Amino acid sequence: MQFNPLILEGSEKAYAKWRDTKLRAYDNDLQDAPVELDAENLSDQQLSQLLTRSRQFNYAIYRLDDPDAGDKSFVRMLGKKIGLQRLDGNLCSDEDNISSIQVMQTGRHTGYIPYSDRQLTWHTDGYYNDEARTIRAMVLHCVRPAAEGGENLMLDHEMAYIQLREAEPRFIEAFAELDVLTIPPNIENGIEIRGAQSGPVFSLDSVSQRLHMRFSARTRNIEWKQDALTQEALACMREQLDGNNPYVITCRMQSGEGIIANNVLHNRTAFTDADDSQKKRLLYRARYYDRVKSEENE
Ligand SMILES: [Fe+2]
């Protein structure tokens, strides 16, 4: 990005050029085409395809030649190859900081929708984190899909930015306000385990100088600024997510398939698990403080 996406005045030309390049990338319809990977030995060409897709769409879907090769060490290795080093740990991740996303009936996980079979509304990861723990990228690897449902929909947050700016440039300003979106504290058994988190929807990532987005479409336990412009911007955003948006892709990952992404907007549909406990949906999720690198030699 050759311009500051949060400064609108004077950036029209640079913005238009960047926007047109972004839009053109969709002409080849490669955004939801998986990159085929040799799990044991990723080739330079395979790696380069992943990086190109990430640069264009902020995500890439991949498919392993051997569906059983996708264990946690593969996820960690893949992350490193694309510049993802600093793993985020959270309350529910396993000891190695990679989370096993599956339906959990007991323990700490039970209060959290990711560990249920319910739908997950649109969001970017870590929208409740403080700045020091900003999630910039993730790897989501499917070990086993659900018997039915459990699709992931994704929208490149830079496309969301473009659609908002095209609708009304002032929406970008509203979403860049530092107090536009507040997540109330997380209280477990009467104890506050995370304080309230206020911040912008759109910000400029100080490391990469690229756009970062913090968003959740949930309607409970979330406080949006009440002014008219914010509310209009939010309505416009919801329309993009729930309407017939040509830039939203739907991905129902099969065993051995996965997604790498620069924390784009995503959701998950509800699903039904198989009765057999060995065949229930299982995804590995690694979240990082780094972004996917933009060049092979970086
Ligand atoms: Fe997520």
Coordinates of C-alpha atoms and ligand atoms in Angstrom, one line a residue:
M1 CA 0.0 0.0 0.0
Q2 CA 1.7 3.2 -1.2
F3 CA -0.6 5.6 0.7
N4 CA -2.1 5.9 4.2
P5 CA -5.6 4.5 3.9
L6 CA -6.7 6.5 6.9
I7 CA -5.8 9.9 5.4
L8 CA -8.4 10.6 2.7
E9 CA -7.5 14.1 1.7
G10 CA -5.0 14.2 -1.1
S11 CA -4.8 10.4 -1.4
E12 CA -7.5 10.0 -4.1
K13 CA -5.1 9.2 -7.0
A14 CA -3.0 6.7 -5.0
Y15 CA -6.1 5.1 -3.6
A16 CA -7.7 4.7 -7.1
K17 CA -4.6 3.0 -8.4
W18 CA -4.4 0.7 -5.5
R19 CA -8.1 -0.1 -5.7
D20 CA -8.0 -0.9 -9.4
T21 CA -5.1 -3.3 -8.8
K22 CA -7.0 -5.0 -6.0
L23 CA -10.1 -5.4 -8.1
R24 CA -8.2 -6.7 -11.1
A25 CA -6.8 -9.5 -9.1
Y26 CA -10.3 -11.1 -9.0
D27 CA -10.4 -11.3 -12.8
N28 CA -8.7 -14.7 -12.9
D29 CA -11.1 -16.2 -10.3
L30 CA -8.2 -17.6 -8.3
Q31 CA -9.3 -16.3 -5.0
D32 CA -10.9 -19.5 -3.9
A33 CA -8.8 -22.0 -5.9
P34 CA -6.6 -24.0 -3.6
V35 CA -2.8 -24.0 -3.9
E36 CA -1.7 -27.7 -4.1
L37 CA 1.1 -28.3 -1.6
D38 CA 3.5 -31.2 -1.1
A39 CA 3.3 -31.6 2.7
E40 CA 6.7 -33.2 3.1
N41 CA 8.5 -30.8 0.8
L42 CA 7.0 -27.5 -0.1
S43 CA 8.5 -26.3 -3.4
D44 CA 9.6 -22.7 -4.0
Q45 CA 6.8 -22.5 -6.6
Q46 CA 4.2 -23.6 -4.2
L47 CA 5.4 -21.2 -1.6
S48 CA 5.5 -18.4 -4.1
Q49 CA 1.8 -19.1 -5.1
L50 CA 0.8 -18.9 -1.4
L51 CA 2.6 -15.5 -1.1
T52 CA 1.1 -14.1 -4.3
R53 CA -2.4 -15.0 -3.3
S54 CA -1.9 -13.6 0.2
R55 CA -0.6 -10.4 -1.4
Q56 CA -3.6 -10.1 -3.7
F57 CA -6.4 -11.3 -1.5
N58 CA -4.9 -11.4 2.1
Y59 CA -5.7 -15.1 2.2
A60 CA -4.9 -18.3 0.4
I61 CA -6.5 -21.7 0.5
Y62 CA -4.2 -24.7 0.3
R63 CA -4.6 -28.5 -0.2
L64 CA -2.1 -31.0 0.9
D65 CA -1.1 -34.0 -1.3
D66 CA -1.5 -36.2 1.7
P67 CA -4.5 -35.3 3.8
D68 CA -3.1 -37.1 6.9
A69 CA 0.1 -35.1 6.9
G70 CA -1.5 -32.0 8.4
D71 CA -0.5 -32.3 12.0
K72 CA 0.4 -29.4 14.3
S73 CA 4.1 -29.6 13.4
F74 CA 3.1 -29.1 9.7
V75 CA 1.0 -26.0 10.7
R76 CA 4.0 -24.6 12.6
M77 CA 6.4 -25.3 9.7
L78 CA 4.0 -23.8 7.2
G79 CA 3.7 -20.7 9.3
K80 CA 7.4 -20.3 9.5
K81 CA 7.9 -20.6 5.8
I82 CA 5.5 -17.7 5.1
G83 CA 7.0 -15.4 7.8
L84 CA 4.7 -16.3 10.7
Q85 CA 6.8 -16.8 13.9
R86 CA 5.2 -15.2 16.9
L87 CA 2.3 -17.4 18.0
D88 CA -0.4 -16.0 20.2
G89 CA -1.5 -18.0 23.1
N90 CA -5.0 -17.6 24.6
L91 CA -7.1 -19.0 27.4
C92 CA -8.3 -21.9 25.3
S93 CA -5.2 -22.8 23.2
D94 CA -3.3 -26.0 23.8
E95 CA 0.1 -25.9 25.5
D96 CA 1.9 -25.4 22.2
N97 CA -0.3 -22.3 21.5
I98 CA -2.0 -24.0 18.6
S99 CA -5.7 -24.4 19.3
S100 CA -7.7 -27.5 18.5
I101 CA -11.0 -26.2 17.4
Q102 CA -13.7 -28.8 18.1
V103 CA -16.9 -29.2 20.1
M104 CA -16.0 -29.3 23.8
Q105 CA -18.6 -30.3 26.3
T106 CA -16.5 -29.7 29.5
G107 CA -14.0 -27.3 31.0
R108 CA -13.2 -23.7 30.2
H109 CA -14.0 -24.0 26.5
T110 CA -17.7 -24.6 27.1
G111 CA -18.6 -20.9 27.3
Y112 CA -17.0 -20.1 23.9
I113 CA -18.8 -20.4 20.7
P114 CA -15.8 -21.5 18.6
Y115 CA -15.8 -24.7 20.7
S116 CA -19.4 -25.4 19.9
D117 CA -21.3 -26.4 16.8
R118 CA -23.0 -23.1 16.6
Q119 CA -22.6 -20.4 13.9
L120 CA -19.8 -17.9 14.4
T121 CA -20.7 -14.4 13.2
W122 CA -18.4 -12.3 11.1
H123 CA -15.3 -11.1 12.8
T124 CA -11.6 -10.6 12.6
D125 CA -9.6 -12.6 15.2
G126 CA -8.5 -11.0 18.5
Y127 CA -10.8 -7.9 18.2
Y128 CA -10.9 -8.0 22.0
N129 CA -7.1 -8.0 22.3
D130 CA -5.0 -5.0 23.3
E131 CA -2.6 -3.5 20.8
A132 CA 0.4 -5.5 22.0
R133 CA -1.4 -8.7 21.1
T134 CA -2.8 -7.7 17.8
I135 CA -3.5 -10.7 15.6
R136 CA -2.2 -10.1 12.2
A137 CA -2.4 -13.5 10.6
M138 CA -3.6 -17.0 11.1
V139 CA -3.4 -20.5 9.8
L140 CA -6.5 -22.6 9.9
H141 CA -6.0 -26.3 9.1
C142 CA -8.8 -28.8 8.7
V143 CA -8.0 -32.3 10.1
R144 CA -11.6 -33.5 9.7
P145 CA -14.7 -31.6 8.4
A146 CA -18.1 -31.8 10.0
A147 CA -20.6 -34.4 8.8
E148 CA -22.6 -31.4 7.5
G149 CA -22.0 -27.6 7.5
G150 CA -19.2 -25.8 9.1
E151 CA -18.2 -23.7 6.1
N152 CA -16.0 -20.6 6.4
L153 CA -16.8 -17.5 4.5
M154 CA -14.1 -14.9 4.1
L155 CA -13.9 -11.3 2.9
D156 CA -10.6 -9.6 2.4
H157 CA -10.7 -6.6 4.8
E158 CA -9.1 -4.4 2.2
M159 CA -12.1 -5.2 -0.1
A160 CA -14.4 -4.3 2.8
Y161 CA -12.5 -1.0 3.1
I162 CA -12.8 -0.3 -0.7
Q163 CA -16.6 -1.0 -0.6
L164 CA -17.1 1.3 2.4
R165 CA -15.0 4.1 0.9
E166 CA -16.8 3.8 -2.4
A167 CA -20.1 4.0 -0.6
E168 CA -19.1 7.0 1.6
P169 CA -15.5 8.1 2.3
R170 CA -16.5 9.4 5.7
F171 CA -17.3 5.9 6.8
I172 CA -13.6 5.3 6.8
E173 CA -13.0 8.2 9.1
A174 CA -15.8 7.0 11.4
F175 CA -14.3 3.5 11.6
A176 CA -10.8 5.0 12.3
E177 CA -12.0 6.8 15.5
L178 CA -10.2 5.4 18.5
D179 CA -13.4 4.9 20.5
V180 CA -15.6 3.5 17.8
L181 CA -15.8 -0.1 19.0
T182 CA -15.7 -1.2 22.7
I183 CA -15.8 -4.8 23.9
P184 CA -16.9 -4.9 27.6
P185 CA -14.7 -6.8 30.1
N186 CA -14.6 -10.6 30.1
I187 CA -15.8 -11.8 33.5
E188 CA -15.6 -15.4 34.5
N189 CA -17.1 -16.5 37.8
G190 CA -17.1 -12.9 39.0
I191 CA -13.5 -12.3 38.2
E192 CA -12.4 -9.9 35.4
I193 CA -10.0 -11.8 33.2
R194 CA -9.8 -9.1 30.5
G195 CA -10.6 -5.4 30.8
A196 CA -12.8 -3.4 28.5
Q197 CA -11.2 -3.0 25.1
S198 CA -11.8 0.2 23.1
G199 CA -10.3 0.9 19.7
P200 CA -10.7 1.6 16.0
V201 CA -12.1 -0.7 13.4
F202 CA -9.5 0.5 10.8
S203 CA -6.0 1.2 11.8
L204 CA -2.6 1.3 10.1
D205 CA -0.3 -1.5 11.2
S206 CA 2.8 0.2 12.3
V207 CA 5.0 -2.7 11.2
S208 CA 3.8 -3.3 7.7
Q209 CA 2.1 0.0 7.0
R210 CA -0.9 -2.0 5.8
L211 CA -4.5 -1.7 6.8
H212 CA -5.6 -3.6 9.9
M213 CA -9.2 -4.3 10.8
R214 CA -10.8 -5.0 14.1
F215 CA -14.5 -6.0 13.8
S216 CA -17.2 -8.2 15.2
A217 CA -20.8 -8.4 13.9
R218 CA -22.1 -9.8 17.1
T219 CA -24.9 -7.8 18.6
R220 CA -24.5 -8.6 22.3
N221 CA -21.5 -7.7 24.5
I222 CA -20.4 -5.0 22.1
E223 CA -20.7 -1.3 22.2
W224 CA -20.6 0.8 19.0
K225 CA -20.3 4.5 19.1
Q226 CA -23.8 5.9 18.8
D227 CA -23.3 8.8 16.4
A228 CA -25.2 8.7 13.1
L229 CA -22.2 8.3 10.9
T230 CA -20.9 5.3 12.8
Q231 CA -24.3 3.7 12.7
E232 CA -24.5 4.3 9.0
A233 CA -21.1 2.9 8.4
L234 CA -22.0 -0.2 10.5
A235 CA -25.2 -0.7 8.5
C236 CA -23.2 -0.5 5.3
M237 CA -20.7 -3.0 6.6
R238 CA -23.5 -5.4 7.6
E239 CA -24.9 -5.1 4.1
Q240 CA -21.6 -6.1 2.6
L241 CA -21.3 -9.1 4.9
D242 CA -24.9 -10.4 4.6
G243 CA -25.8 -9.3 1.1
N244 CA -24.8 -10.8 -2.2
N245 CA -21.2 -9.7 -2.1
P246 CA -19.2 -11.0 -5.1
Y247 CA -15.9 -10.7 -3.1
V248 CA -17.0 -13.0 -0.3
I249 CA -15.8 -16.5 -0.8
T250 CA -17.2 -19.7 0.8
C251 CA -14.9 -22.4 1.7
R252 CA -15.8 -25.8 3.2
M253 CA -12.5 -27.3 4.0
Q254 CA -11.9 -31.0 3.6
S255 CA -9.3 -33.1 5.4
G256 CA -5.8 -31.8 4.6
E257 CA -7.1 -28.4 3.4
G258 CA -6.4 -25.1 5.1
I259 CA -6.4 -21.3 5.0
I260 CA -3.6 -18.8 5.6
A261 CA -4.8 -15.3 6.1
N262 CA -3.8 -11.8 7.2
N263 CA -6.7 -11.8 9.7
V264 CA -9.4 -11.1 7.1
L265 CA -13.1 -10.9 7.9
H266 CA -14.5 -14.4 8.4
N267 CA -17.3 -16.4 9.9
R268 CA -18.4 -20.0 10.2
T269 CA -21.8 -21.6 9.6
A270 CA -23.3 -24.0 12.1
F271 CA -22.5 -27.7 11.7
T272 CA -23.6 -31.2 12.6
D273 CA -20.9 -33.6 13.8
A274 CA -20.8 -37.3 13.0
D275 CA -22.0 -39.6 15.8
D276 CA -18.7 -41.4 15.8
S277 CA -16.3 -39.6 18.2
Q278 CA -13.4 -40.3 15.9
K279 CA -15.0 -38.5 13.0
K280 CA -16.0 -35.2 14.6
R281 CA -14.9 -31.9 13.1
L282 CA -11.4 -30.9 14.1
L283 CA -9.4 -27.8 13.0
Y284 CA -6.0 -26.6 14.1
R285 CA -5.8 -22.8 14.5
A286 CA -2.6 -20.9 14.9
R287 CA -2.8 -17.1 15.4
Y288 CA 0.2 -14.9 14.9
Y289 CA 1.4 -11.4 15.8
D290 CA 3.1 -11.3 12.4
R291 CA 1.7 -10.8 8.9
V292 CA 2.3 -13.2 6.0
K293 CA 5.5 -11.9 4.4
S294 CA 5.0 -10.2 1.1
E295 CA 8.1 -11.3 -0.8
E296 CA 9.8 -14.6 -1.1
N297 CA 13.2 -13.3 0.0
E298 CA 11.9 -11.3 2.9
Ligands
FE1 FE -11.9 -16.4 13.9

